[in-house]
mmCIF file of C-alpha atoms and ligand atoms in Angstrom:
data_model
loop_
_atom_site.group_PDB
_atom_site.id
_atom_site.type_symbol
_atom_site.label_atom_id
_atom_site.label_comp_id
_atom_site.label_asym_id
_atom_site.label_seq_id
_atom_site.Cartn_x
_atom_site.Cartn_y
_atom_site.Cartn_z
ATOM 1 C CA MET I 1 24.335 -74.595 88.306
ATOM 2 C CA THR I 2 21.533 -71.970 88.469
ATOM 3 C CA VAL I 3 20.910 -70.395 85.086
ATOM 4 C CA HIS I 4 19.336 -66.903 85.013
ATOM 5 C CA ILE I 5 17.315 -66.168 81.901
ATOM 6 C CA ASP I 6 15.689 -62.892 80.867
ATOM 7 C CA ILE I 7 12.797 -64.197 78.769
ATOM 8 C CA ASP I 8 12.237 -60.778 77.156
ATOM 9 C CA ALA I 9 15.772 -60.534 75.737
ATOM 10 C CA PRO I 10 16.184 -61.232 72.003
ATOM 11 C CA LEU I 11 16.565 -64.905 71.081
ATOM 12 C CA THR I 12 20.187 -64.733 69.956
ATOM 13 C CA GLU I 13 21.196 -62.850 73.105
ATOM 14 C CA ARG I 14 19.584 -65.518 75.273
ATOM 15 C CA ILE I 15 21.272 -68.313 73.309
ATOM 16 C CA LEU I 16 24.712 -66.711 73.588
ATOM 17 C CA LYS I 17 24.315 -66.064 77.340
ATOM 18 C CA LEU I 18 23.146 -69.602 78.049
ATOM 19 C CA LYS I 19 25.840 -71.049 75.796
ATOM 20 C CA LYS I 20 28.474 -69.312 77.929
ATOM 21 C CA GLU I 21 26.905 -70.441 81.204
ATOM 22 C CA ARG I 22 26.734 -74.055 80.030
ATOM 23 C CA ASN I 23 30.247 -73.951 78.489
ATOM 24 C CA ALA I 24 28.660 -75.075 75.224
ATOM 25 C CA VAL I 25 29.825 -74.898 71.632
ATOM 26 C CA ILE I 26 27.368 -74.593 68.737
ATOM 27 C CA LEU I 27 28.357 -76.539 65.603
ATOM 28 C CA ALA I 28 26.290 -76.067 62.450
ATOM 29 C CA HIS I 29 26.261 -77.770 59.065
ATOM 30 C CA ASN I 30 26.435 -75.731 55.844
ATOM 31 C CA TYR I 31 22.779 -76.658 55.081
ATOM 32 C CA GLN I 32 21.349 -75.095 58.250
ATOM 33 C CA LEU I 33 19.002 -72.098 58.152
ATOM 34 C CA GLY I 34 20.988 -68.851 57.761
ATOM 35 C CA GLU I 35 19.965 -67.580 61.205
ATOM 36 C CA VAL I 36 21.250 -70.806 62.794
ATOM 37 C CA GLN I 37 24.550 -70.659 60.876
ATOM 38 C CA ASP I 38 24.941 -67.061 62.052
ATOM 39 C CA ILE I 39 24.886 -67.921 65.792
ATOM 40 C CA ALA I 40 27.164 -70.966 65.453
ATOM 41 C CA ASP I 41 30.768 -71.073 66.682
ATOM 42 C CA PHE I 42 31.687 -73.163 63.680
ATOM 43 C CA VAL I 43 29.951 -73.913 60.372
ATOM 44 C CA GLY I 44 31.249 -76.638 58.083
ATOM 45 C CA ASP I 45 30.894 -79.921 56.231
ATOM 46 C CA SER I 46 30.644 -83.356 57.879
ATOM 47 C CA LEU I 47 34.408 -83.863 57.983
ATOM 48 C CA GLU I 48 35.195 -80.402 59.358
ATOM 49 C CA LEU I 49 32.433 -80.770 61.957
ATOM 50 C CA SER I 50 33.768 -84.182 63.089
ATOM 51 C CA GLN I 51 37.300 -82.793 63.332
ATOM 52 C CA ASN I 52 35.973 -79.853 65.334
ATOM 53 C CA ALA I 53 33.914 -82.105 67.624
ATOM 54 C CA ALA I 54 36.987 -84.307 68.188
ATOM 55 C CA LYS I 55 39.029 -81.407 69.570
ATOM 56 C CA THR I 56 36.502 -79.187 71.366
ATOM 57 C CA LYS I 57 37.122 -78.289 75.014
ATOM 58 C CA ALA I 58 33.443 -77.431 75.638
ATOM 59 C CA ASP I 59 31.333 -79.526 78.035
ATOM 60 C CA VAL I 60 28.272 -79.372 75.798
ATOM 61 C CA ILE I 61 28.001 -79.680 72.008
ATOM 62 C CA VAL I 62 24.823 -78.285 70.453
ATOM 63 C CA PHE I 63 24.752 -79.965 67.057
ATOM 64 C CA CYS I 64 22.762 -78.055 64.457
ATOM 65 C CA GLY I 65 22.562 -80.691 61.762
ATOM 66 C CA VAL I 66 21.041 -84.154 61.436
ATOM 67 C CA HIS I 67 21.117 -87.159 63.773
ATOM 68 C CA PHE I 68 24.143 -89.025 62.370
ATOM 69 C CA MET I 69 26.251 -85.864 62.769
ATOM 70 C CA ALA I 70 25.336 -85.454 66.444
ATOM 71 C CA GLU I 71 25.869 -89.181 66.892
ATOM 72 C CA THR I 72 29.379 -88.907 65.420
ATOM 73 C CA ALA I 73 30.132 -86.079 67.878
ATOM 74 C CA SER I 74 28.929 -88.338 70.707
ATOM 75 C CA ILE I 75 30.974 -91.301 69.398
ATOM 76 C CA LEU I 76 34.074 -89.085 69.604
ATOM 77 C CA ASN I 77 33.123 -87.507 72.962
ATOM 78 C CA PRO I 78 31.457 -90.025 75.280
ATOM 79 C CA ASP I 79 31.912 -87.738 78.310
ATOM 80 C CA LYS I 80 30.360 -84.661 76.745
ATOM 81 C CA THR I 81 26.699 -83.747 76.519
ATOM 82 C CA VAL I 82 25.617 -83.766 72.863
ATOM 83 C CA LEU I 83 22.342 -82.005 72.046
ATOM 84 C CA LEU I 84 20.389 -82.238 68.784
ATOM 85 C CA PRO I 85 17.829 -79.397 69.032
ATOM 86 C CA ASP I 86 15.183 -81.454 67.185
ATOM 87 C CA GLN I 87 15.279 -85.206 67.742
ATOM 88 C CA HIS I 88 13.354 -85.778 64.501
ATOM 89 C CA ALA I 89 16.130 -84.294 62.360
ATOM 90 C CA GLY I 90 17.252 -87.546 60.729
ATOM 91 C CA CYS I 91 18.888 -88.329 57.391
ATOM 92 C CA PRO I 92 16.692 -90.528 55.163
ATOM 93 C CA MET I 93 19.763 -91.831 53.335
ATOM 94 C CA ALA I 94 21.391 -92.936 56.601
ATOM 95 C CA ASN I 95 18.228 -94.917 57.341
ATOM 96 C CA MET I 96 18.419 -96.801 54.008
ATOM 97 C CA ILE I 97 20.680 -99.456 55.557
ATOM 98 C CA ASN I 98 20.721 -101.008 59.032
ATOM 99 C CA ALA I 99 23.291 -103.209 60.795
ATOM 100 C CA ARG I 100 21.470 -106.470 59.950
ATOM 101 C CA GLN I 101 21.373 -105.587 56.247
ATOM 102 C CA LEU I 102 25.066 -104.708 56.297
ATOM 103 C CA ARG I 103 25.930 -108.024 57.992
ATOM 104 C CA GLU I 104 24.051 -109.818 55.163
ATOM 105 C CA GLU I 105 25.960 -107.827 52.550
ATOM 106 C CA LYS I 106 29.267 -108.712 54.223
ATOM 107 C CA LYS I 107 28.314 -112.417 54.029
ATOM 108 C CA LYS I 108 27.820 -111.994 50.259
ATOM 109 C CA PHE I 109 31.318 -110.509 49.834
ATOM 110 C CA PRO I 110 33.357 -112.016 52.687
ATOM 111 C CA LYS I 111 36.729 -110.831 51.347
ATOM 112 C CA ALA I 112 35.701 -107.188 50.901
ATOM 113 C CA THR I 113 36.603 -104.233 53.140
ATOM 114 C CA THR I 114 33.543 -102.233 54.253
ATOM 115 C CA VAL I 115 33.569 -98.462 53.841
ATOM 116 C CA CYS I 116 30.610 -96.544 55.249
ATOM 117 C CA TYR I 117 29.719 -92.991 54.382
ATOM 118 C CA ILE I 118 29.500 -90.861 57.537
ATOM 119 C CA ASN I 119 25.766 -90.565 56.699
ATOM 120 C CA THR I 120 25.066 -93.841 58.576
ATOM 121 C CA THR I 121 23.844 -94.834 62.026
ATOM 122 C CA ALA I 122 26.356 -95.701 64.763
ATOM 123 C CA GLU I 123 25.305 -99.383 64.447
ATOM 124 C CA VAL I 124 26.281 -99.392 60.759
ATOM 125 C CA LYS I 125 29.583 -97.628 61.525
ATOM 126 C CA ALA I 126 30.236 -100.312 64.151
ATOM 127 C CA GLU I 127 29.900 -102.977 61.416
ATOM 128 C CA SER I 128 32.257 -101.107 59.056
ATOM 129 C CA ASP I 129 36.045 -101.135 58.709
ATOM 130 C CA ILE I 130 36.412 -97.433 57.968
ATOM 131 C CA CYS I 131 34.235 -94.379 57.527
ATOM 132 C CA CYS I 132 34.473 -91.598 54.918
ATOM 133 C CA THR I 133 32.820 -88.299 54.038
ATOM 134 C CA SER I 134 32.153 -86.618 50.718
ATOM 135 C CA ALA I 135 35.419 -84.685 51.224
ATOM 136 C CA ASN I 136 37.712 -87.715 51.516
ATOM 137 C CA GLY I 137 35.907 -90.715 49.959
ATOM 138 C CA VAL I 138 38.449 -91.229 47.175
ATOM 139 C CA LYS I 139 41.393 -90.842 49.568
ATOM 140 C CA VAL I 140 39.874 -93.295 52.081
ATOM 141 C CA VAL I 141 39.141 -95.956 49.442
ATOM 142 C CA GLU I 142 42.608 -95.536 47.898
ATOM 143 C CA SER I 143 44.214 -95.946 51.342
ATOM 144 C CA ILE I 144 42.810 -99.486 51.658
ATOM 145 C CA PRO I 145 45.196 -102.274 50.562
ATOM 146 C CA ASN I 146 42.274 -104.573 49.626
ATOM 147 C CA ASN I 147 40.983 -104.294 46.041
ATOM 148 C CA GLU I 148 37.416 -105.283 46.898
ATOM 149 C CA ILE I 149 35.196 -102.762 48.693
ATOM 150 C CA ILE I 150 31.624 -102.768 50.005
ATOM 151 C CA PHE I 151 30.419 -99.166 49.988
ATOM 152 C CA VAL I 152 27.266 -98.091 51.902
ATOM 153 C CA PRO I 153 24.770 -96.477 51.706
ATOM 154 C CA ASP I 154 25.081 -93.843 48.943
ATOM 155 C CA GLN I 155 25.176 -95.434 45.484
ATOM 156 C CA TYR I 156 25.952 -92.100 43.822
ATOM 157 C CA LEU I 157 28.900 -91.150 46.040
ATOM 158 C CA GLY I 158 30.034 -94.784 45.681
ATOM 159 C CA HIS I 159 29.747 -94.559 41.892
ATOM 160 C CA PHE I 160 31.668 -91.277 41.832
ATOM 161 C CA ILE I 161 34.473 -92.823 43.920
ATOM 162 C CA SER I 162 34.499 -95.902 41.655
ATOM 163 C CA THR I 163 35.269 -93.655 38.663
ATOM 164 C CA LYS I 164 38.421 -92.436 40.485
ATOM 165 C CA THR I 165 39.802 -95.825 41.555
ATOM 166 C CA ARG I 166 40.517 -99.209 39.976
ATOM 167 C CA LYS I 167 39.042 -101.107 42.916
ATOM 168 C CA THR I 168 35.985 -103.331 42.652
ATOM 169 C CA MET I 169 33.165 -101.616 44.525
ATOM 170 C CA HIS I 170 29.896 -103.231 45.613
ATOM 171 C CA LEU I 171 27.441 -100.355 45.980
ATOM 172 C CA TRP I 172 24.411 -100.308 48.274
ATOM 173 C CA PRO I 173 21.384 -98.753 46.470
ATOM 174 C CA GLY I 174 20.838 -95.826 48.889
ATOM 175 C CA TYR I 175 20.578 -92.205 47.806
ATOM 176 C CA CYS I 176 19.806 -88.725 49.094
ATOM 177 C CA PRO I 177 16.224 -87.700 48.181
ATOM 178 C CA THR I 178 17.225 -84.016 48.233
ATOM 179 C CA HIS I 179 20.186 -84.372 45.841
ATOM 180 C CA ALA I 180 18.083 -86.659 43.596
ATOM 181 C CA ARG I 181 16.058 -83.523 42.746
ATOM 182 C CA ILE I 182 19.041 -81.925 41.035
ATOM 183 C CA ARG I 183 18.677 -82.611 37.289
ATOM 184 C CA ALA I 184 21.156 -82.462 34.432
ATOM 185 C CA GLU I 185 18.660 -80.541 32.233
ATOM 186 C CA ASP I 186 18.611 -77.694 34.791
ATOM 187 C CA ILE I 187 22.392 -77.388 34.583
ATOM 188 C CA THR I 188 22.214 -77.352 30.742
ATOM 189 C CA ARG I 189 19.663 -74.519 30.879
ATOM 190 C CA LEU I 190 21.655 -72.509 33.449
ATOM 191 C CA ARG I 191 24.891 -72.968 31.513
ATOM 192 C CA SER I 192 23.291 -71.313 28.466
ATOM 193 C CA GLU I 193 21.799 -68.540 30.646
ATOM 194 C CA TYR I 194 25.135 -67.902 32.420
ATOM 195 C CA PRO I 195 27.824 -68.841 29.878
ATOM 196 C CA ASN I 196 30.691 -67.547 32.054
ATOM 197 C CA ALA I 197 29.629 -69.416 35.186
ATOM 198 C CA LYS I 198 31.436 -72.439 36.613
ATOM 199 C CA ALA I 199 29.317 -75.344 37.876
ATOM 200 C CA VAL I 200 29.994 -77.279 41.098
ATOM 201 C CA VAL I 201 27.957 -80.193 42.399
ATOM 202 C CA HIS I 202 27.971 -82.439 45.462
ATOM 203 C CA PRO I 203 28.993 -86.100 44.921
ATOM 204 C CA GLU I 204 25.569 -87.223 46.219
ATOM 205 C CA CYS I 205 24.156 -86.054 42.853
ATOM 206 C CA ARG I 206 23.256 -88.536 40.092
ATOM 207 C CA PRO I 207 26.099 -89.556 37.709
ATOM 208 C CA GLU I 208 24.604 -87.609 34.762
ATOM 209 C CA VAL I 209 24.634 -84.444 36.926
ATOM 210 C CA ILE I 210 28.188 -85.109 38.097
ATOM 211 C CA ALA I 211 29.244 -85.509 34.441
ATOM 212 C CA MET I 212 28.195 -81.901 33.741
ATOM 213 C CA ALA I 213 30.116 -80.233 36.576
ATOM 214 C CA ASP I 214 33.451 -78.428 36.525
ATOM 215 C CA GLU I 215 34.126 -79.709 40.063
ATOM 216 C CA VAL I 216 32.556 -82.335 42.350
ATOM 217 C CA LEU I 217 33.066 -81.242 45.956
ATOM 218 C CA SER I 218 31.888 -81.609 49.548
ATOM 219 C CA THR I 219 30.039 -78.598 50.930
ATOM 220 C CA GLY I 220 33.287 -77.404 52.546
ATOM 221 C CA GLY I 221 35.026 -77.858 49.193
ATOM 222 C CA ILE I 222 32.347 -75.741 47.491
ATOM 223 C CA ILE I 223 32.861 -72.973 50.084
ATOM 224 C CA ARG I 224 36.633 -72.952 49.365
ATOM 225 C CA TYR I 225 36.158 -73.152 45.581
ATOM 226 C CA ALA I 226 33.886 -70.070 45.656
ATOM 227 C CA ARG I 227 36.706 -68.019 47.214
ATOM 228 C CA ARG I 228 38.895 -68.460 44.129
ATOM 229 C CA GLU I 229 39.601 -65.237 42.317
ATOM 230 C CA ASP I 230 38.708 -66.683 38.892
ATOM 231 C CA VAL I 231 35.248 -67.728 40.148
ATOM 232 C CA LYS I 232 32.794 -64.844 39.707
ATOM 233 C CA GLU I 233 29.567 -66.734 38.892
ATOM 234 C CA LEU I 234 28.837 -70.190 40.236
ATOM 235 C CA ILE I 235 26.055 -72.665 39.449
ATOM 236 C CA VAL I 236 25.614 -74.659 42.678
ATOM 237 C CA GLY I 237 24.259 -78.215 42.669
ATOM 238 C CA THR I 238 23.620 -79.066 46.299
ATOM 239 C CA GLU I 239 21.195 -78.326 49.137
ATOM 240 C CA LEU I 240 19.940 -74.728 49.114
ATOM 241 C CA GLY I 241 21.180 -73.809 52.620
ATOM 242 C CA ILE I 242 24.760 -73.444 51.383
ATOM 243 C CA ILE I 243 23.784 -70.365 49.336
ATOM 244 C CA HIS I 244 23.497 -68.283 52.555
ATOM 245 C CA ARG I 245 27.153 -68.786 53.442
ATOM 246 C CA LEU I 246 28.365 -68.451 49.855
ATOM 247 C CA ARG I 247 26.656 -65.047 49.482
ATOM 248 C CA LYS I 248 27.681 -63.875 52.948
ATOM 249 C CA GLU I 249 31.361 -64.705 52.394
ATOM 250 C CA ASN I 250 31.562 -63.534 48.780
ATOM 251 C CA PRO I 251 29.714 -60.226 48.312
ATOM 252 C CA GLY I 252 29.735 -59.199 44.650
ATOM 253 C CA LYS I 253 29.832 -62.760 43.305
ATOM 254 C CA ARG I 254 26.772 -64.461 41.810
ATOM 255 C CA PHE I 255 25.578 -67.838 43.132
ATOM 256 C CA ILE I 256 22.898 -69.666 41.155
ATOM 257 C CA PRO I 257 21.253 -72.725 42.753
ATOM 258 C CA VAL I 258 20.551 -75.467 40.183
ATOM 259 C CA THR I 259 17.086 -75.817 41.708
ATOM 260 C CA GLU I 260 15.162 -74.188 44.557
ATOM 261 C CA GLN I 261 13.654 -77.666 45.152
ATOM 262 C CA ALA I 262 16.846 -79.099 46.661
ATOM 263 C CA VAL I 263 15.870 -78.467 50.278
ATOM 264 C CA CYS I 264 16.589 -81.043 52.997
ATOM 265 C CA PRO I 265 13.514 -80.844 55.268
ATOM 266 C CA ASN I 266 15.392 -82.502 58.129
ATOM 267 C CA MET I 267 18.164 -79.920 58.146
ATOM 268 C CA LYS I 268 15.501 -77.194 58.332
ATOM 269 C CA LEU I 269 13.923 -78.648 61.487
ATOM 270 C CA ILE I 270 16.564 -76.870 63.562
ATOM 271 C CA THR I 271 15.489 -73.317 64.400
ATOM 272 C CA LEU I 272 16.822 -70.629 66.740
ATOM 273 C CA GLU I 273 13.981 -71.310 69.183
ATOM 274 C CA LYS I 274 14.853 -75.010 69.318
ATOM 275 C CA VAL I 275 18.538 -74.180 69.875
ATOM 276 C CA LEU I 276 17.524 -72.046 72.857
ATOM 277 C CA TRP I 277 15.128 -74.662 74.254
ATOM 278 C CA SER I 278 17.720 -77.419 73.935
ATOM 279 C CA LEU I 279 20.211 -75.324 75.917
ATOM 280 C CA GLU I 280 17.560 -74.526 78.535
ATOM 281 C CA GLU I 281 16.423 -78.106 78.964
ATOM 282 C CA MET I 282 19.710 -79.845 78.079
ATOM 283 C CA ALA I 283 17.695 -82.067 75.722
ATOM 284 C CA PRO I 284 17.198 -83.855 73.335
ATOM 285 C CA LEU I 285 20.352 -85.796 74.159
ATOM 286 C CA VAL I 286 22.209 -87.968 71.661
ATOM 287 C CA LYS I 287 24.170 -90.790 73.239
ATOM 288 C CA VAL I 288 25.458 -94.050 71.792
ATOM 289 C CA ALA I 289 25.559 -97.329 73.758
ATOM 290 C CA GLU I 290 29.169 -98.027 74.772
ATOM 291 C CA SER I 291 29.437 -101.444 73.035
ATOM 292 C CA ILE I 292 28.438 -99.827 69.691
ATOM 293 C CA ARG I 293 30.340 -96.611 70.305
ATOM 294 C CA VAL I 294 33.731 -98.258 70.725
ATOM 295 C CA LYS I 295 33.435 -100.156 67.420
ATOM 296 C CA ALA I 296 31.983 -97.148 65.564
ATOM 297 C CA LYS I 297 34.786 -94.941 66.911
ATOM 298 C CA ALA I 298 37.396 -97.285 65.440
ATOM 299 C CA ALA I 299 35.916 -96.690 61.946
ATOM 300 C CA VAL I 300 35.736 -92.901 62.473
ATOM 301 C CA ASP I 301 39.245 -92.708 63.999
ATOM 302 C CA LYS I 302 40.727 -94.586 61.044
ATOM 303 C CA MET I 303 39.265 -91.958 58.736
ATOM 304 C CA LEU I 304 40.448 -89.039 60.884
ATOM 305 C CA ALA I 305 43.971 -90.494 60.938
ATOM 306 C CA ILE I 306 44.340 -90.367 57.146
ATOM 307 C CA VAL I 307 42.905 -86.883 56.460
HETATM 308 P P1 LIG D 401 29.051 -82.645 53.371
HETATM 309 O O1 LIG D 401 29.881 -83.509 54.246
HETATM 310 O O2 LIG D 401 29.647 -82.443 52.009
HETATM 311 O O3 LIG D 401 28.751 -81.361 54.042
HETATM 312 O O4 LIG D 401 27.666 -83.389 53.083
HETATM 313 C C1 LIG D 401 26.804 -83.769 54.107
HETATM 314 C C2 LIG D 401 25.476 -84.134 53.598
HETATM 315 O O5 LIG D 401 24.604 -84.605 54.287
HETATM 316 C C3 LIG D 401 25.231 -83.909 52.209
HETATM 317 O O6 LIG D 401 23.924 -84.146 51.906
HETATM 318 FE FE1 LIG D 402 20.730 -86.721 54.367
HETATM 319 FE FE2 LIG D 402 20.461 -85.685 51.931
HETATM 320 FE FE3 LIG D 402 19.649 -84.286 54.026
HETATM 321 FE FE4 LIG D 402 22.275 -84.680 53.558
HETATM 322 S S1 LIG D 402 20.830 -83.514 52.305
HETATM 323 S S2 LIG D 402 21.220 -84.853 55.511
HETATM 324 S S3 LIG D 402 22.228 -86.756 52.722
HETATM 325 S S4 LIG D 402 18.816 -86.234 53.304
#
């Protein structure tokens, strides 16, 4: 197909025109830059984005997020073109375990069922029995008949789930470097500054931070919680990018980030320019080898079937 581009037109106009010509859909995570969220067809958390990717009719998915998210879209859609506008947008936590390490862990606990957080590579998903996200971790673990679970790679999400279930959980020592910057002392200080505020945190936060929150929610859960009529001021313990959507959707309410330091540098690699270039060049592509994809899809499908 010949694509006609007016290089003097504003960036967003060029993206929207090209998106139409390519029959593309733009999916963006809640941590993306505001300007990227604003041109997306859908903005959400990892679960909502996977569900959206699973049912899209578009030929091309431009994934504005990090590598494992685009990979999950590709796992679910082997015949579609999946673009990640910056190929260096990875998730350091997802890279804290590889397939060989998981195979070793499974040898240590041969009777356990393996649950992987969606923040994992396709190879690790392929070695796992079922996948979960921050929105459904407790539900996924509770759905498993086995009482012994290996949980990878996020020790803090794993610990949070373990407080909600009676199952024995073997936790891999991974963590999110961005959420590790969120400190309990900051919440204590903000609670005294804003005595009427509620506090929500993401389950990737440390246990002592989780202990201080009114609610522990995925990013999509935080977005829904903020819409509640009784929530007027909200202390938010997660990556800073979510504040854009919270303020945009809830004018008149006050959103207070626990720390301005909780910025995921990988999420911020995606810019409007890179979205345009990826649509122009149909690159960088994310594609999973078929032998891995089929096994990884089984773990993702099992999750999607129970939520
Ligand atoms: P959510 O699925 O809650 O959006 O979290 C994704 C993530 O990477 C959190 O750091
Ligand atoms: Fe990975 Fe943390 Fe960034 Fe989420 S915020 S993508 S878990 S590094």
